[in-house]
């Protein structure tokens, strides 16, 4: 917990008064129109510099040349099947990444669209695993103002026109629009899931405009948070002496990003909904994926008149061109009323673009105010994965599977956004009002959550594929009835080409505390990163999962259940591992999968194929640690009993890596953990520490579920292993990188206390005495943090004891954003508050501040000491919520009785009356079919 006496910080905050005049702020001091006092801020005329991409050194390239050749071959092979490889370093995006991101649109799991701080809509991730990064410049808000009987007019797109090809009046496309905004007096303010853009007298000096963007990301709300929609609320303040006629225009292209608008067969259709909500539906037809329908709408009120132009084009041959549309708005400030009663447009031809426009016009009296609300939603009810299976998205549970659900979504958004904001503020205000916390930490904490929307998330309603999901072999869903044991009761299940969903629960099963309908939150996937297309990468989820556990604990438990099922299953199909070129099976029984797959998640796991991850030493311990932490945090005994057989199997699987029977696992001389280019020899500080922590967590959990014999077994291993670990690695001030004799064996690894982090986060006893823990953390702080640009970049992964960065490989010399947050969380648990926030502040300074490298809302996996990034929009930085976890531990952990597994455990004698848990341990079966099989 943070003490009352606060340590000293650089302020690193941006008071809104430094960006907006106080007079303007006072004008918006109502109805949430003013930006918050704590937010990430930029002026709209800020330069969006190109980001510096990572490159390997010559020495690293030589070491990886064979891997590169095999990876190149694999990428080409996948492309020949029309598939994307999970890791493809050879294909670059057409749009170079730049420092221009902002808060994304939408809830979780139904696709997302990012919006840059200057107003451009980009990074379309409507289809799973596909990210179209280029902005669609015809998607814009614009404003038209008329005063003095039309003698004084202003017209401008509400985005600076600093894009190539814009501003050509002779063109019939969007370059003919008025790109008149300089952005000098306009500012952007971000506090996820909301953002504010304030136009302080642009383009009309006497009109102040605030636009706030709101998405339904509401912790613990598993319905609203799944909705693919966002609202834009414009607040207008007229400071002039004459009334102003103001028209706001929202234009949208029938596109899902990239060049999809040119593929043809797209249809636009106006609609008139309830409660004054009207707009245009844009039906988008894809080639190989389910269709997508957008709805753009505004809400008509007593003072606001809404009109639409259902369809216009971007070329001279269009029936109505973009230039025509703009001219109509400049002249009249609205469209013809009869447009709303027109039927669907003719389908677009290949190469032709269909766009739609919604206008909302109002009179604003002198010194008066007016509010205008727009919304955009997209209905993509089915998510289809490359190898055949389709599922219904989570939001369809509440809005059905019709493409016209988009109408209901925009209606719901425009009539409920104020309730969203109330819940958002109720969640955020306690943290924002905590004066003990640094300003930069507060808004970075919330803004890092952007990844749960923009990280390629997929949230489906249930595990049952939708009706059009077909088997590649038979042309129909493969359905089998299987039996399993659940809480000691046999349950019949339906399996669809792999894992199944319960279709029948006995009454005794329900009485034992199993999940009910209220706990059914469907299935949730999120990518390791938009460049690493693997779902729920588990070694990285270890860091990121604190965010889900804190905000959506039912989703976190559902993900852990998925991996628990996977532990007990085997996929015997052969896979070629690219690092060495050897072959092995996809997933052996007892091993935690690296990920839930890519093209067929849950059914074809381990999309990652660089190394054989069944030989990684961190995955199984991380499973045990996460399961115990989640159980301790939620107090869910049903969860504990359900996953207990998998915990046992995960622990026992690790015995094969104890080569000298000292109860401590050894690494095998290759990068066999999450640092998958950083070789480890013998005992390692990272994996060995995770193993010690896993033994302690397994023993504690065993006592909770009544498996005392297993608790005694883990306790005995822990006592012996801990002694060996300290003897081999402790050097008096920190734990050596490994017990080998390589040039970096004595390196200081920033992540060496990851196991201790989880002990403290779970309310378990420390792995080591307090002196060793604080000495190690202080060493990391002094060397890995402060010796790199004075602590302004985060913690470098490896540092030699002589103060030089460990350049053994590219990962040892990198600063990993999520690891730095994890180290800071460990420091908080150890009472080292000043060091903790200074450490994490380096990530803010390098990534988020105005003086940094421009990684806001696209935080990469890591960067080098000179700021070159690797893997933008990455999962691990969500671990900043591990810091918040340390600052506000849940009561279930704080109030839980302390389980000291070092005490003597009395093994209860065997009796015929076994507990339900003991039955599960003996009888647990997994879902057998032609692919997955296991013998228990």
XYZ file of C-alpha atoms in Angstrom, residues 311-763:
453
model
C -24.988 7.526 -50.566
C -22.273 9.589 -52.220
C -19.112 8.662 -54.080
C -15.513 9.781 -54.219
C -15.070 10.008 -57.990
C -16.426 12.219 -60.741
C -18.646 9.507 -62.172
C -20.665 9.100 -58.968
C -24.320 10.095 -58.940
C -23.591 12.405 -56.015
C -19.932 13.169 -55.437
C -18.115 14.109 -52.253
C -17.734 17.590 -53.740
C -21.479 17.800 -54.381
C -22.219 16.733 -50.841
C -19.862 19.327 -49.378
C -21.328 22.074 -51.532
C -24.846 21.195 -50.383
C -23.789 21.484 -46.742
C -21.975 24.774 -47.274
C -25.047 26.230 -48.968
C -27.904 24.796 -46.897
C -26.414 23.222 -43.766
C -28.626 20.140 -44.206
C -29.797 17.531 -46.685
C -33.234 17.000 -48.162
C -35.767 15.483 -45.784
C -37.046 12.995 -48.352
C -33.642 11.267 -48.363
C -34.651 9.414 -45.197
C -37.476 7.624 -46.997
C -35.359 6.346 -49.866
C -34.787 2.632 -50.175
C -31.438 0.838 -50.331
C -28.923 2.066 -52.878
C -27.802 0.016 -55.829
C -24.885 -2.257 -54.909
C -21.521 -0.663 -55.541
C -19.491 -1.818 -58.515
C -15.907 -3.051 -58.092
C -13.654 -0.021 -57.774
C -16.547 2.210 -56.674
C -16.860 3.603 -53.132
C -20.117 4.167 -51.282
C -20.101 6.706 -48.442
C -22.898 8.031 -46.249
C -23.454 11.310 -44.419
C -25.546 12.276 -41.389
C -26.123 15.942 -40.584
C -27.392 17.446 -37.330
C -28.311 21.143 -37.468
C -29.217 23.510 -34.637
C -29.522 27.191 -33.780
C -27.305 28.310 -30.927
C -28.428 31.532 -29.266
C -25.971 34.260 -28.208
C -24.132 33.024 -25.092
C -26.230 29.899 -25.392
C -25.381 26.210 -25.554
C -26.515 23.152 -27.467
C -25.772 19.433 -27.381
C -25.692 17.165 -30.439
C -25.088 13.403 -30.205
C -23.903 11.014 -32.944
C -23.220 7.295 -32.763
C -21.575 4.620 -34.860
C -22.125 0.889 -34.406
C -21.275 -2.189 -36.381
C -23.114 -5.470 -36.488
C -20.820 -8.376 -37.250
C -22.716 -11.172 -35.510
C -20.486 -14.020 -36.626
C -16.780 -14.380 -36.173
C -15.240 -16.900 -38.522
C -11.812 -18.388 -38.105
C -9.691 -19.378 -41.059
C -10.026 -23.133 -40.675
C -13.796 -23.232 -40.755
C -15.472 -22.612 -37.414
C -17.796 -19.680 -36.863
C -19.245 -18.439 -33.604
C -21.731 -15.780 -32.572
C -20.243 -12.795 -30.820
C -21.118 -12.009 -27.237
C -23.309 -8.990 -28.027
C -25.713 -11.186 -30.030
C -26.969 -12.627 -26.754
C -28.576 -9.222 -26.118
C -29.232 -7.923 -29.653
C -29.704 -11.026 -31.768
C -27.891 -12.132 -34.894
C -29.586 -9.883 -37.464
C -27.396 -7.460 -39.376
C -30.004 -4.824 -38.566
C -29.043 -5.047 -34.923
C -26.825 -2.074 -35.717
C -29.954 0.106 -35.629
C -30.784 -1.089 -32.108
C -27.169 -0.600 -31.057
C -27.002 3.066 -32.077
C -30.390 3.667 -30.504
C -29.259 2.078 -27.250
C -26.024 4.062 -27.331
C -27.682 7.426 -27.889
C -30.236 6.843 -25.141
C -27.901 5.291 -22.551
C -24.499 6.942 -22.867
C -25.111 9.098 -19.787
C -25.596 5.956 -17.721
C -22.328 4.602 -19.136
C -20.559 7.758 -18.048
C -21.971 7.534 -14.537
C -20.588 4.017 -14.168
C -17.248 4.953 -15.707
C -16.824 7.893 -13.339
C -17.874 5.802 -10.343
C -15.094 3.356 -11.248
C -12.388 5.901 -12.057
C -12.914 8.682 -9.540
C -11.525 6.922 -6.441
C -8.201 6.479 -8.234
C -8.221 9.899 -9.891
C -8.965 11.579 -6.561
C -6.239 9.713 -4.667
C -3.722 12.470 -3.923
C -1.060 9.949 -2.914
C -0.708 8.747 -6.500
C 1.384 10.490 -9.183
C -0.611 12.266 -11.865
C 1.046 10.429 -14.762
C 0.267 7.065 -13.153
C -3.458 7.721 -12.907
C -4.152 8.394 -16.563
C -1.560 5.917 -17.831
C -3.227 3.218 -15.709
C -6.558 3.748 -17.461
C -5.179 4.445 -20.913
C -3.178 1.201 -21.033
C -6.554 -0.572 -20.964
C -6.983 0.445 -24.607
C -5.539 -2.988 -25.448
C -8.634 -4.813 -24.193
C -10.497 -3.151 -27.073
C -7.797 -2.599 -29.698
C -5.813 -5.774 -29.021
C -7.789 -7.817 -31.517
C -10.197 -9.120 -28.884
C -12.858 -11.677 -29.747
C -15.686 -12.410 -27.317
C -18.110 -15.139 -28.317
C -21.407 -16.003 -26.686
C -20.706 -19.674 -26.049
C -18.469 -22.470 -27.141
C -21.000 -23.889 -29.588
C -20.175 -22.965 -33.198
C -22.866 -21.165 -35.147
C -25.006 -23.132 -37.580
C -22.883 -22.427 -40.629
C -19.685 -23.699 -39.035
C -18.585 -26.695 -41.056
C -15.960 -29.351 -40.844
C -13.319 -29.102 -43.542
C -13.596 -32.847 -43.986
C -17.315 -33.604 -43.840
C -18.971 -30.304 -44.715
C -20.967 -30.332 -41.465
C -20.256 -29.836 -37.793
C -18.632 -32.837 -36.141
C -20.708 -33.580 -33.056
C -19.920 -36.291 -30.553
C -21.365 -37.152 -27.160
C -18.725 -37.597 -24.505
C -18.734 -38.245 -20.795
C -16.661 -36.378 -18.266
C -16.351 -36.189 -14.536
C -17.142 -32.851 -12.976
C -17.115 -32.451 -9.194
C -17.303 -36.215 -8.940
C -20.431 -36.380 -11.124
C -20.584 -37.796 -14.642
C -21.737 -35.149 -17.107
C -22.705 -35.631 -20.733
C -21.246 -33.083 -23.101
C -21.401 -32.215 -26.750
C -17.970 -31.883 -28.346
C -17.486 -29.914 -31.549
C -14.236 -31.017 -33.118
C -12.546 -30.697 -29.730
C -13.603 -29.006 -26.525
C -17.224 -29.235 -25.476
C -19.802 -27.209 -23.663
C -21.939 -28.568 -20.860
C -25.382 -29.459 -22.171
C -26.647 -31.116 -19.027
C -25.813 -30.598 -15.383
C -27.121 -32.902 -12.705
C -28.747 -31.415 -9.643
C -25.897 -32.554 -7.427
C -23.435 -30.805 -9.709
C -25.306 -27.541 -9.374
C -25.464 -27.888 -5.609
C -21.699 -28.307 -5.460
C -21.192 -24.748 -6.638
C -20.633 -25.143 -10.358
C -21.066 -22.226 -12.727
C -24.603 -20.991 -13.292
C -26.130 -19.038 -16.146
C -25.167 -15.808 -14.415
C -21.527 -16.923 -14.585
C -21.707 -17.735 -18.301
C -19.696 -14.997 -19.908
C -18.945 -16.896 -23.088
C -15.376 -17.259 -24.301
C -12.852 -14.484 -24.603
C -9.749 -14.204 -26.765
C -7.185 -11.480 -27.089
C -4.052 -11.358 -29.162
C -0.512 -11.332 -27.891
C -0.168 -8.295 -30.163
C -1.377 -7.091 -33.520
C 1.937 -8.279 -34.992
C 1.963 -11.616 -33.121
C -1.318 -13.242 -34.093
C -1.811 -15.794 -31.316
C -4.814 -15.900 -29.008
C -4.324 -15.643 -25.240
C -0.565 -16.197 -25.277
C -0.166 -17.640 -21.815
C 3.342 -16.641 -20.812
C 2.336 -13.035 -21.568
C -1.133 -13.349 -20.034
C 0.765 -14.018 -16.790
C 1.557 -10.287 -16.765
C -1.542 -8.880 -18.450
C -4.105 -10.903 -16.498
C -4.133 -8.510 -13.543
C -6.269 -6.146 -15.611
C -8.895 -8.765 -16.402
C -8.908 -10.126 -12.854
C -9.438 -6.661 -11.402
C -12.085 -5.492 -13.872
C -13.699 -8.572 -15.465
C -12.924 -11.475 -13.113
C -15.430 -13.837 -14.727
C -13.589 -13.500 -18.036
C -10.296 -14.180 -16.289
C -11.685 -17.350 -14.683
C -13.097 -18.506 -18.026
C -9.674 -18.154 -19.658
C -8.068 -20.153 -16.852
C -10.686 -22.872 -17.266
C -9.794 -23.089 -20.961
C -6.156 -23.671 -20.148
C -7.053 -26.075 -17.369
C -8.939 -28.206 -19.903
C -5.999 -28.040 -22.248
C -3.550 -29.363 -19.644
C -5.253 -32.755 -19.578
C -5.427 -33.114 -23.355
C -2.987 -34.128 -26.020
C -2.788 -33.147 -29.674
C -0.558 -35.678 -31.386
C -0.350 -33.968 -34.759
C 3.197 -33.324 -35.920
C 4.630 -29.806 -36.019
C 7.967 -28.527 -37.304
C 9.737 -26.229 -34.855
C 11.533 -23.524 -36.749
C 14.402 -22.686 -34.386
C 16.076 -26.083 -34.794
C 14.129 -27.562 -37.678
C 13.083 -30.588 -35.610
C 9.643 -32.163 -35.439
C 7.424 -32.868 -32.445
C 3.790 -33.175 -31.441
C 1.632 -30.080 -31.183
C 0.694 -30.404 -27.499
C 1.514 -33.227 -25.051
C -0.626 -34.031 -22.044
C 0.361 -32.189 -18.904
C 1.899 -29.213 -20.716
C 0.276 -25.801 -20.695
C -0.147 -24.620 -24.290
C 1.702 -21.476 -25.267
C -1.520 -20.076 -26.762
C -5.055 -21.109 -27.688
C -4.231 -21.141 -31.377
C -4.727 -18.807 -34.295
C -6.845 -20.147 -37.158
C -8.878 -22.593 -35.058
C -8.690 -21.436 -31.432
C -9.455 -23.955 -28.686
C -9.166 -26.785 -31.212
C -5.701 -26.273 -32.663
C -3.604 -24.720 -29.957
C 0.039 -23.660 -30.024
C 0.115 -21.499 -33.122
C 3.603 -20.532 -31.926
C 6.112 -22.888 -33.541
C 9.518 -21.248 -33.110
C 10.385 -23.567 -30.208
C 8.737 -26.635 -28.725
C 6.940 -24.884 -25.872
C 6.170 -28.189 -24.163
C 9.792 -27.934 -23.026
C 9.479 -24.382 -21.765
C 10.038 -24.067 -18.029
C 7.809 -21.102 -17.226
C 4.404 -22.022 -18.663
C 3.326 -24.687 -16.164
C 4.450 -22.717 -13.091
C 2.665 -19.647 -14.437
C -0.548 -21.657 -14.736
C -0.364 -22.789 -11.118
C 0.412 -19.270 -9.925
C -2.403 -17.641 -11.871
C -4.930 -20.242 -10.793
C -4.080 -19.789 -7.138
C -4.079 -15.995 -7.365
C -7.458 -16.022 -9.106
C -8.882 -18.417 -6.532
C -7.522 -16.314 -3.657
C -8.902 -13.121 -5.197
C -12.382 -14.417 -6.015
C -12.858 -17.021 -3.285
C -14.486 -19.227 -5.935
C -14.207 -22.785 -4.565
C -16.061 -24.191 -7.564
C -13.293 -22.837 -9.769
C -10.663 -24.306 -7.449
C -12.138 -27.788 -7.494
C -12.734 -27.733 -11.235
C -9.136 -26.870 -12.093
C -7.421 -28.829 -9.323
C -6.701 -31.951 -11.419
C -4.972 -29.722 -13.956
C -2.875 -28.088 -11.242
C -1.697 -31.503 -10.114
C -0.910 -32.550 -13.678
C 0.946 -29.305 -14.356
C 3.159 -29.763 -11.298
C 3.890 -33.424 -12.010
C 4.749 -32.660 -15.650
C 7.667 -30.554 -14.441
C 9.415 -33.513 -12.773
C 11.068 -34.370 -16.090
C 13.044 -31.124 -15.927
C 14.621 -31.958 -12.583
C 17.692 -33.658 -14.034
C 19.593 -34.219 -10.767
C 16.711 -35.020 -8.390
C 17.258 -31.970 -6.211
C 13.597 -30.927 -6.668
C 14.646 -27.830 -8.619
C 14.032 -27.653 -12.357
C 16.858 -26.877 -14.761
C 16.793 -25.080 -18.085
C 18.118 -26.957 -21.092
C 20.529 -24.582 -22.796
C 18.088 -22.960 -25.224
C 15.594 -20.072 -24.826
C 13.001 -22.231 -23.074
C 10.794 -19.517 -21.548
C 9.062 -16.264 -22.435
C 12.443 -14.687 -23.310
C 12.567 -16.839 -26.400
C 15.884 -15.596 -27.800
C 17.704 -15.492 -24.455
C 19.417 -18.814 -23.755
C 19.498 -20.228 -20.215
C 21.867 -22.854 -18.777
C 21.136 -24.902 -15.679
C 19.182 -23.302 -12.866
C 17.770 -19.899 -13.748
C 16.676 -17.071 -11.505
C 13.511 -16.539 -13.555
C 12.224 -20.066 -14.158
C 13.606 -21.434 -10.895
C 11.910 -18.666 -8.944
C 8.620 -19.301 -10.735
C 8.959 -22.991 -9.870
C 9.496 -22.274 -6.171
C 6.468 -20.001 -6.177
C 4.354 -22.598 -8.010
C 5.230 -25.249 -5.415
C 4.174 -22.920 -2.621
C 0.948 -21.962 -4.406
C 0.121 -25.602 -5.217
C 0.703 -26.632 -1.608
C -1.530 -23.835 -0.324
C -4.261 -24.660 -2.826
C -4.015 -28.354 -1.967
C -4.731 -27.512 1.648
C -7.751 -25.426 0.654
C -9.273 -28.232 -1.425
C -8.363 -30.962 1.051
C -5.646 -32.818 -0.847
C -3.213 -32.946 2.077
C -0.965 -35.587 0.565
C -0.258 -33.385 -2.445
C 0.326 -30.414 -0.149
C 2.922 -32.405 1.768
C 4.575 -33.476 -1.474
C 4.859 -29.891 -2.745
C 6.044 -28.627 0.604
C 8.824 -31.209 0.713
C 9.970 -30.275 -2.788
C 9.873 -26.580 -1.970
C 12.058 -26.890 1.117
C 14.716 -28.788 -0.771
C 14.493 -26.754 -3.991
C 14.677 -23.421 -2.219
C 17.907 -24.401 -0.483
C 19.498 -25.404 -3.793
C 18.215 -22.257 -5.534
C 19.764 -19.922 -3.010
C 23.033 -21.873 -2.820
C 23.480 -21.853 -6.594
C 22.247 -18.347 -7.484
C 22.424 -15.945 -4.541
C 25.596 -13.862 -4.742
C 25.094 -11.585 -1.775
C 23.097 -8.820 -3.457
C 20.894 -10.482 -6.114
C 20.256 -13.813 -7.854
C 22.497 -14.603 -10.819
C 20.827 -14.989 -14.208
C 21.631 -18.727 -14.227
C 24.000 -21.287 -12.726
C 25.946 -21.780 -15.966
C 29.342 -20.444 -16.901
C 28.422 -18.271 -19.905
C 29.394 -14.624 -20.216
C 25.988 -13.488 -18.951
C 25.423 -16.024 -16.156
C 25.964 -13.314 -13.547
C 23.775 -10.767 -15.309
C 21.148 -8.889 -13.337
C 17.779 -9.899 -14.798
C 15.018 -7.374 -14.168
C 12.386 -10.122 -14.027
C 14.160 -12.436 -11.580
C 11.568 -11.989 -8.804
C 8.491 -12.749 -10.921
C 7.637 -15.654 -8.622
C 7.890 -13.443 -5.559
C 5.611 -10.914 -7.264
C 2.889 -13.545 -7.436
C 3.429 -14.660 -3.850
C 2.857 -11.119 -2.639
C -0.085 -10.646 -5.030
C -1.756 -13.802 -3.740
C -1.317 -13.263 -0.020
